[in-house]
Steps between C-alpha positions, in 0.01 A plus 500: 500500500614440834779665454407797324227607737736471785718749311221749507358426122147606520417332211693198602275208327480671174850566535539163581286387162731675279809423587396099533419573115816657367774328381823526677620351856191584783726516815705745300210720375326481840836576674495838262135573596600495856789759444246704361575476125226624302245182464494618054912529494454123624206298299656746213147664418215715608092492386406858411246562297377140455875463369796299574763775496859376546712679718892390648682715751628811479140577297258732668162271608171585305278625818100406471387835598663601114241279341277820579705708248473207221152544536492880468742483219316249298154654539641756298705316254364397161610193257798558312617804727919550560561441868788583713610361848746711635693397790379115431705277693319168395317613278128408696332850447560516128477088466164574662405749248542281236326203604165718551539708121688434215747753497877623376704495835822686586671501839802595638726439826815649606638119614585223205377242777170642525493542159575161436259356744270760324575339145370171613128607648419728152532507161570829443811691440715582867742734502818550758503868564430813738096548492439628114908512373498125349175526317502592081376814449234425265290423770479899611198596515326145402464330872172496603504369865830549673527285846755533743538338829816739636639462772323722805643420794601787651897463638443502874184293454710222416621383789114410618421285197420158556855310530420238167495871320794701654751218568424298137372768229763716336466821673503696175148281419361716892672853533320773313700737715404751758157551441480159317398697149850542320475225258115582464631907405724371220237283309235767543694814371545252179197323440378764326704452190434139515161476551248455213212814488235402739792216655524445855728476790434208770792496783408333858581752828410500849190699631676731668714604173226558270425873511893524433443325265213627340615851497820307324295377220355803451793698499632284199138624318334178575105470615564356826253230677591296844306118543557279797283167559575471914447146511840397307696839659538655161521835415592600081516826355433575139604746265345546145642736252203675330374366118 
């Protein structure tokens, strides 16, 4: 604990806690931790949700303030609805889904090792693939809540993300682009066609990129709605193709 809090670890006795606990050599792990390794890339796991998600590097980190957009998606979400998690990394949004409401769950990810980290925290089907390309088609027009946490980060905002972030997570898992809403343009303009009647659209954004992309949503012919809970940071826009 010592150690950590002299490296700057804020949370250096929790820290401290959970690395004691995991298996594996503790000078080595701590001597990671001091490099500034992510903390979850080290123990091997994050809570989210009330869940132990696994995660390994070279896997984007579930963030807490995304619990928020679980919530919202799930309020919504009956038993025995079809479910997909695009852009799922490890799987924790649409693993969080799941253990709230029975439900059929799809999810995709354009990188076999998130998708394989992603096949071991749910039980539904994970596809490797670009956004929508991997999945069957049968399931046009049957998904009724469609999550995505895409990357939002815009380019030059990069450089001024927390180091754990910028100098551990794949960059692809960050960089929505100029504006940070490229990735987000692509799955809007074709959730339509996926999307159940009455299904919605749940994808995390900053506050400052909402009315982008709100008017995106509703470009694509979606009813458009912003929610934010301050307290956790999070901001998720929804989209809901009419019944």
């Amino acid at each position: 604990m010592a150690r950590l809090r002299a490296a700057g670890c804020v949370f250096a006795e929790d820290e401290a806690a959970l690395l004691t606990a995991a298996p594996g050599d503790l000078d080595s792990m701590v001597a990671r931790r001091i490099a500034g390794e992510p903390l979850e890339y080290i123990i091997g796991w994050v809570s989210f949700a009330g869940l132990r998600i696994f995660v390994e590097p070279g896997v984007f980190v579930p963030r807490q303030r995304t619990t928020f957009l679980v919530q919202q998606a799930i309020a919504v979400t009956p038993p025995g609805s079809v479910v997909l998690d695009l852009c799922c990394g490890s799987g924790a949004i649409g693993a969080a889904i799941a253990a709230a409401v029975p439900i059929s769950l799809y999810a995709t990810d354009i990188d076999p090792v998130a998708v394989a980290c992603a096949r071991r925290n749910v039980s539904g089907e994970v596809f490797v693939g670009d956004l929508f390309e991997p999945l069957p088609a049968s399931l046009r027009g049957r998904v009724n809540t469609l999550v995505a946490n895409v990357p939002y980060v815009p380019t030059s905002a990069i450089s001024l993300m927390p180091p754990e972030a910028r100098d551990h997570e794949p960059h692809y898992t960050l960089d929505g682009g100029p504006d940070g809403l490229d990735i987000f343009r692509r799955v809007v303009t074709a959730a339509p066609e996926w999307l159940a009647p009455g299904g919605s659209l749940f994808i995390e954004t900053s506050t400052e990129q909402a009315p982008s992309a709100v008017a995106a949503l509703r470009e694509a012919g979606l009813a458009a709605d912003i929610a934010a809970d301050d307290e956790l940071g999070a901001t998720v826009v929804i989209g809901t193709r009419a019944s």
